[in-house]
XYZ file of C-alpha atoms in Angstrom:
419
model
C 0.000 0.000 0.000
C 2.876 2.373 0.751
C 4.569 1.581 -2.610
C 1.438 2.557 -4.514
C 1.317 5.898 -2.747
C 5.001 6.666 -3.587
C 4.508 5.876 -7.293
C 1.509 8.190 -7.486
C 3.433 10.979 -5.818
C 6.363 10.684 -8.326
C 3.964 10.696 -11.274
C 2.288 13.904 -10.096
C 5.713 15.537 -9.579
C 6.848 14.700 -13.104
C 3.608 15.986 -14.561
C 3.868 19.234 -12.579
C 7.329 20.127 -13.900
C 6.248 20.457 -17.576
C 2.873 21.947 -17.016
C 1.971 25.640 -17.305
C 1.309 25.612 -13.601
C 5.078 25.349 -12.999
C 6.896 28.813 -12.787
C 10.080 27.374 -14.463
C 8.073 26.599 -17.550
C 7.070 30.264 -17.926
C 10.686 31.470 -17.558
C 11.832 29.099 -20.344
C 8.979 30.258 -22.562
C 10.002 33.920 -22.000
C 13.566 33.126 -23.255
C 12.218 31.672 -26.478
C 10.654 35.011 -27.437
C 14.176 36.531 -28.165
C 15.049 33.987 -30.912
C 13.163 35.745 -33.769
C 14.934 39.033 -32.979
C 18.373 37.392 -33.204
C 17.476 35.800 -36.531
C 16.291 39.154 -37.885
C 19.584 40.855 -36.889
C 21.639 38.094 -38.592
C 19.592 38.415 -41.794
C 20.017 42.190 -41.713
C 23.825 41.888 -41.379
C 23.989 39.438 -44.277
C 21.857 41.726 -46.413
C 24.148 44.702 -45.631
C 27.262 42.697 -46.587
C 25.638 41.512 -49.809
C 24.685 45.087 -50.697
C 28.298 46.238 -50.142
C 29.702 43.495 -52.380
C 27.102 44.272 -55.022
C 28.158 47.935 -54.979
C 31.848 47.000 -55.389
C 31.026 44.604 -58.223
C 28.966 47.290 -59.948
C 31.870 49.755 -59.752
C 34.294 47.198 -61.194
C 31.841 46.353 -63.947
C 31.516 50.038 -64.828
C 35.328 50.411 -64.925
C 35.675 47.339 -67.131
C 32.972 48.659 -69.414
C 34.923 51.908 -69.817
C 38.108 49.978 -70.618
C 36.273 47.831 -73.154
C 34.870 50.953 -74.789
C 38.330 52.542 -74.880
C 39.910 49.436 -76.386
C 37.199 49.195 -79.018
C 37.879 52.832 -79.913
C 41.608 52.141 -80.224
C 40.960 49.076 -82.382
C 38.703 51.078 -84.667
C 41.351 53.829 -84.942
C 44.086 51.312 -85.783
C 41.881 49.639 -88.367
C 41.256 53.015 -90.002
C 45.006 53.651 -90.113
C 45.550 50.234 -91.668
C 42.965 51.017 -94.334
C 44.669 54.365 -95.019
C 48.068 52.699 -95.317
C 46.695 50.035 -97.640
C 45.118 52.757 -99.787
C 48.381 54.702 -99.858
C 50.308 51.546 -100.760
C 47.955 50.797 -103.637
C 48.182 54.347 -104.996
C 51.965 54.355 -104.619
C 52.294 51.078 -106.499
C 50.141 52.493 -109.301
C 52.283 55.630 -109.425
C 55.460 53.553 -109.486
C 54.202 51.424 -112.357
C 53.289 54.536 -114.331
C 56.646 56.139 -113.581
C 58.466 53.015 -114.718
C 56.462 53.056 -117.929
C 57.368 56.727 -118.488
C 60.996 55.897 -117.728
C 60.909 53.194 -120.353
C 59.486 55.621 -122.920
C 62.158 58.202 -122.115
C 64.921 55.620 -122.504
C 63.572 54.708 -125.907
C 63.576 58.369 -126.951
C 66.980 59.326 -125.558
C 69.047 56.205 -126.157
C 70.036 54.874 -129.599
C 67.805 52.318 -131.219
C 70.427 49.590 -131.013
C 70.820 50.028 -127.233
C 67.381 51.073 -126.094
C 65.946 47.577 -126.022
C 69.042 45.743 -124.787
C 69.826 48.080 -121.901
C 66.831 46.977 -119.878
C 65.167 48.583 -116.888
C 66.377 48.440 -113.296
C 65.210 45.437 -111.365
C 62.087 46.210 -109.384
C 62.578 45.844 -105.645
C 60.452 43.373 -103.749
C 59.754 45.944 -101.054
C 59.425 49.686 -101.490
C 62.433 51.383 -99.834
C 61.946 54.704 -98.078
C 63.997 57.319 -99.950
C 65.006 59.863 -97.340
C 66.175 62.266 -100.008
C 62.590 62.777 -101.164
C 61.451 63.839 -97.683
C 64.492 65.775 -96.419
C 64.971 69.472 -97.030
C 68.598 70.585 -96.926
C 67.600 74.156 -96.108
C 70.202 75.898 -98.329
C 69.696 78.148 -101.334
C 71.076 75.577 -103.755
C 68.429 73.035 -102.896
C 65.691 75.671 -103.089
C 66.800 76.730 -106.558
C 66.983 73.091 -107.590
C 63.451 72.520 -106.314
C 62.170 75.551 -108.193
C 63.815 74.419 -111.413
C 62.423 70.915 -110.995
C 59.000 72.237 -110.088
C 59.011 74.348 -113.248
C 59.849 71.389 -115.460
C 56.844 69.789 -117.234
C 55.467 66.502 -115.914
C 54.313 64.007 -118.442
C 51.738 62.339 -116.197
C 49.388 63.872 -113.605
C 49.779 60.824 -111.395
C 53.457 61.616 -110.721
C 52.679 64.986 -109.170
C 53.864 65.752 -105.632
C 50.307 65.481 -104.341
C 50.041 61.892 -105.451
C 53.569 60.920 -104.362
C 52.985 61.877 -100.734
C 54.504 60.017 -97.786
C 52.459 57.504 -95.785
C 49.585 58.995 -93.756
C 50.499 60.028 -90.227
C 54.216 60.232 -91.038
C 55.813 63.662 -90.991
C 59.479 63.637 -91.899
C 61.334 66.878 -91.257
C 64.900 68.111 -91.320
C 66.509 69.067 -88.043
C 69.922 70.565 -88.669
C 72.404 70.289 -85.842
C 74.175 73.419 -84.656
C 77.724 72.378 -85.542
C 77.577 69.923 -88.416
C 74.265 70.668 -90.106
C 73.696 66.940 -90.581
C 70.393 65.650 -91.906
C 68.107 63.886 -89.508
C 64.686 62.302 -89.840
C 62.145 62.796 -87.045
C 58.672 61.363 -86.563
C 56.031 63.822 -85.381
C 53.481 62.776 -82.725
C 50.008 61.806 -83.958
C 48.411 64.978 -82.577
C 50.783 67.244 -84.549
C 50.822 65.239 -87.757
C 48.761 67.173 -90.253
C 48.486 66.838 -93.981
C 51.673 65.319 -95.387
C 53.939 67.698 -97.220
C 54.944 67.053 -100.847
C 58.276 65.324 -101.296
C 61.318 67.507 -101.654
C 63.662 67.098 -104.585
C 67.150 65.742 -104.112
C 69.689 68.591 -104.442
C 72.302 68.163 -107.161
C 75.799 67.942 -105.701
C 78.849 68.427 -107.881
C 81.225 65.479 -107.542
C 84.738 66.408 -106.374
C 87.611 66.267 -108.796
C 90.358 63.663 -108.356
C 92.752 66.368 -107.163
C 90.402 67.396 -104.362
C 90.119 63.881 -102.965
C 92.654 63.017 -100.255
C 93.592 59.364 -100.170
C 94.363 58.107 -96.636
C 97.709 56.512 -96.032
C 97.777 52.840 -95.151
C 98.196 52.300 -91.381
C 101.078 50.225 -90.168
C 98.901 48.082 -87.902
C 95.295 47.672 -86.792
C 96.043 49.635 -83.633
C 97.041 52.669 -85.734
C 93.859 52.254 -87.783
C 91.722 52.288 -84.638
C 93.688 55.325 -83.434
C 92.978 57.273 -86.648
C 89.286 56.364 -86.571
C 88.932 57.323 -82.919
C 90.825 60.594 -83.375
C 88.354 61.661 -86.085
C 85.604 61.831 -83.453
C 87.212 64.927 -81.961
C 85.590 66.609 -79.007
C 82.380 64.584 -79.358
C 83.967 61.600 -77.564
C 82.371 61.014 -74.175
C 84.431 60.155 -71.064
C 83.270 56.534 -71.267
C 84.291 56.259 -74.918
C 87.590 57.967 -74.102
C 88.300 55.323 -71.481
C 87.400 52.600 -73.960
C 89.662 54.322 -76.509
C 92.594 54.329 -74.105
C 92.036 50.663 -73.305
C 91.788 49.825 -77.004
C 95.020 51.661 -77.765
C 96.810 49.888 -74.937
C 95.589 46.515 -76.198
C 97.098 47.071 -79.642
C 100.453 45.652 -80.748
C 103.265 48.173 -80.283
C 106.480 47.628 -82.236
C 109.641 49.348 -80.986
C 113.372 48.900 -81.679
C 115.263 47.180 -78.858
C 118.276 45.030 -78.030
C 118.641 41.545 -76.525
C 122.045 40.690 -75.053
C 123.596 43.417 -77.203
C 121.943 42.171 -80.422
C 119.669 44.507 -82.371
C 116.029 43.455 -82.522
C 112.486 44.734 -82.931
C 110.167 44.120 -79.991
C 106.391 43.737 -80.465
C 104.282 43.830 -77.290
C 100.605 42.898 -77.134
C 98.584 43.873 -74.064
C 95.560 41.605 -73.529
C 93.047 43.366 -71.293
C 90.879 41.268 -68.942
C 92.669 38.053 -69.868
C 90.410 35.648 -67.943
C 87.229 37.173 -69.376
C 88.488 36.910 -72.944
C 89.698 33.355 -72.473
C 86.292 32.368 -71.093
C 84.681 33.944 -74.130
C 86.854 32.128 -76.668
C 86.169 28.749 -74.980
C 89.474 27.072 -75.835
C 90.063 28.750 -79.177
C 93.112 30.914 -79.799
C 93.310 34.640 -79.115
C 94.880 36.337 -82.144
C 96.442 39.790 -82.096
C 96.010 42.479 -84.702
C 98.529 42.331 -87.590
C 101.790 44.224 -87.214
C 104.976 44.838 -89.186
C 108.545 44.101 -88.096
C 111.788 44.241 -90.123
C 109.803 44.904 -93.311
C 107.710 41.752 -92.865
C 103.985 42.466 -92.842
C 100.910 40.777 -91.409
C 102.715 39.229 -88.443
C 100.491 38.043 -85.577
C 100.822 36.710 -82.046
C 98.590 33.790 -81.063
C 97.677 32.766 -77.503
C 96.263 29.299 -76.848
C 94.750 28.755 -73.361
C 95.798 25.089 -73.315
C 98.980 23.348 -74.312
C 96.973 20.844 -76.343
C 95.750 23.697 -78.590
C 92.183 22.398 -78.589
C 90.425 24.127 -81.474
C 86.892 23.075 -80.697
C 87.060 23.959 -76.984
C 85.275 22.226 -74.099
C 82.035 20.535 -75.069
C 80.314 19.125 -71.985
C 79.069 21.174 -69.054
C 81.685 19.657 -66.741
C 84.489 20.526 -69.168
C 83.226 24.098 -69.426
C 83.179 24.447 -65.639
C 86.732 23.112 -65.341
C 87.910 25.379 -68.152
C 86.315 28.468 -66.567
C 87.893 27.624 -63.214
C 91.322 27.152 -64.798
C 91.337 30.485 -66.673
C 89.989 32.316 -63.614
C 91.855 30.703 -60.703
C 94.720 28.847 -62.379
C 97.109 27.283 -62.854
C 96.998 28.456 -66.479
C 99.691 27.004 -68.749
C 99.106 28.415 -72.197
C 100.931 28.494 -75.512
C 102.325 31.591 -77.240
C 103.131 31.402 -80.956
C 104.263 33.690 -83.748
C 102.661 33.636 -87.190
C 104.664 34.855 -90.209
C 102.675 34.233 -93.413
C 105.248 35.759 -95.805
C 108.810 35.298 -94.618
C 111.584 36.326 -97.060
C 114.479 34.039 -97.924
C 116.151 32.188 -96.290
C 112.816 31.999 -94.377
C 114.526 31.420 -91.018
C 113.907 33.758 -88.075
C 115.569 33.927 -84.679
C 113.326 35.329 -81.964
C 112.412 35.357 -78.279
C 108.938 35.069 -76.742
C 107.831 36.837 -73.555
C 104.995 36.297 -71.076
C 105.004 39.246 -68.702
C 108.583 39.387 -67.419
C 109.454 35.805 -68.429
C 111.505 35.409 -71.642
C 112.022 32.154 -73.525
C 114.358 31.524 -76.435
C 116.009 32.026 -78.747
C 113.873 30.040 -81.188
C 115.029 29.299 -84.739
C 112.364 28.263 -87.210
C 111.964 27.990 -90.975
C 108.607 29.672 -91.650
C 108.568 28.311 -95.205
C 107.802 24.907 -93.704
C 105.200 26.173 -91.223
C 103.892 29.711 -90.875
C 103.192 29.278 -87.131
C 105.750 28.454 -84.452
C 106.276 29.218 -80.788
C 106.818 28.023 -77.238
C 104.565 25.239 -75.961
C 105.667 25.249 -72.302
C 106.796 28.340 -70.397
C 106.817 26.414 -67.116
C 104.861 29.117 -65.251
C 101.318 29.984 -64.253
C 100.277 32.752 -66.630
C 97.846 34.244 -64.096
C 100.796 35.143 -61.848
C 102.057 37.460 -64.610
C 98.730 39.333 -64.841
C 98.894 43.017 -63.872
C 96.701 44.775 -61.316
C 94.221 45.805 -64.040
C 93.701 42.105 -64.988
C 95.732 42.476 -68.192
C 98.623 40.397 -69.506
C 101.400 41.609 -71.790
C 102.913 39.110 -74.225
C 105.541 39.865 -76.821
C 108.084 38.750 -79.367
C 111.631 40.017 -79.959
C 112.844 39.324 -83.510
C 116.583 39.540 -84.064
C 117.965 41.222 -87.175
C 119.428 38.061 -88.654
C 118.615 35.827 -91.601
C 115.201 36.504 -93.073
C 114.733 39.603 -90.904
C 117.843 41.246 -92.355
C 116.731 40.402 -95.892
C 113.291 41.791 -95.114
C 114.848 45.119 -94.142
C 116.839 45.244 -97.383
C 113.754 44.399 -99.425
C 111.755 47.115 -97.651
C 114.533 49.645 -98.374
C 114.476 48.742 -102.062
C 117.578 46.587 -102.086
C 117.879 42.946 -103.049
C 118.890 40.257 -100.584
C 122.347 38.773 -101.111
């Protein structure tokens, strides 16, 4: 009986907790009333973010639309220019064909009958070259008088008038004379300033100089003297950088001076090789050859430097060989070969000479250059990089004694005959 009463009491307690009569139930129901407000605030925030992104996308779309419109305008403008150029090309080709026909008629009238047909016309170029003389005004009175005389001359065809032979559209070619030299120069005007193209100017007639007025340059003794004469013609227009390059180029030339070796008369030729390691890396095993020089009346002599004693002509091939070669010419030890080339050695064709690497001299060497035009020292027994100067240059040279073929070369140069 007591158990039945306890079960009934528990059942009533459980039923009372979830019923509206319980105060806890009303507090839970009051908390549920705030859920719709939170959902509304979340939806409002999402809508605000979406509106912001839509505004940004609209601005980007408007900017892209402006760019598309601008590009379409540029494309249309370029297409119009292409059409104008094609039209000008077609008209120019027609004018050229008519001018060639008129030229043919004039040749028939002016030349004899037996030569008019056989002479033939100039070969027509595949592409139309731009003749600067037709668009450049020299600005002097002679050219103006020449233009007036040519303008007054009758034209056989209306298509060859200056109006029809105009330059390409949008191209304005003018003369800009420099202050000192008055040299002719062609400039391209900007599109905004390019107006109607001017008629082509006539080429001024220049009187050719007489043979007495022409100065023939003297032949330089060596390539170094030739570079010196060319560089000296630049005058005051040479910049400091080019002046430094000029000095380096002059120092790298072959300089021939009279000298003595152990009391014997000789001619010494020294060749300064600037930046030796850099040049050897560039030649990749091939020989460095000096500019030609003259000694004891013998011309076109050359010094040849081989970076390897094997005289490999093809140079390193694989990547590993190239790395080893670059390391050798940069860090050493570098054991090269120095040779002398005499292509035309007078009789008895035997020379006695010394070879020098920096301060190291080897010799004397005696060789018959009629048997082989190249001869030298294969092994100097030193590391060439130790003879390099502070400016990374190396001076090599040859001292040719005045004996044998050298003595005969001097006599031949003086006009005498060898004994």
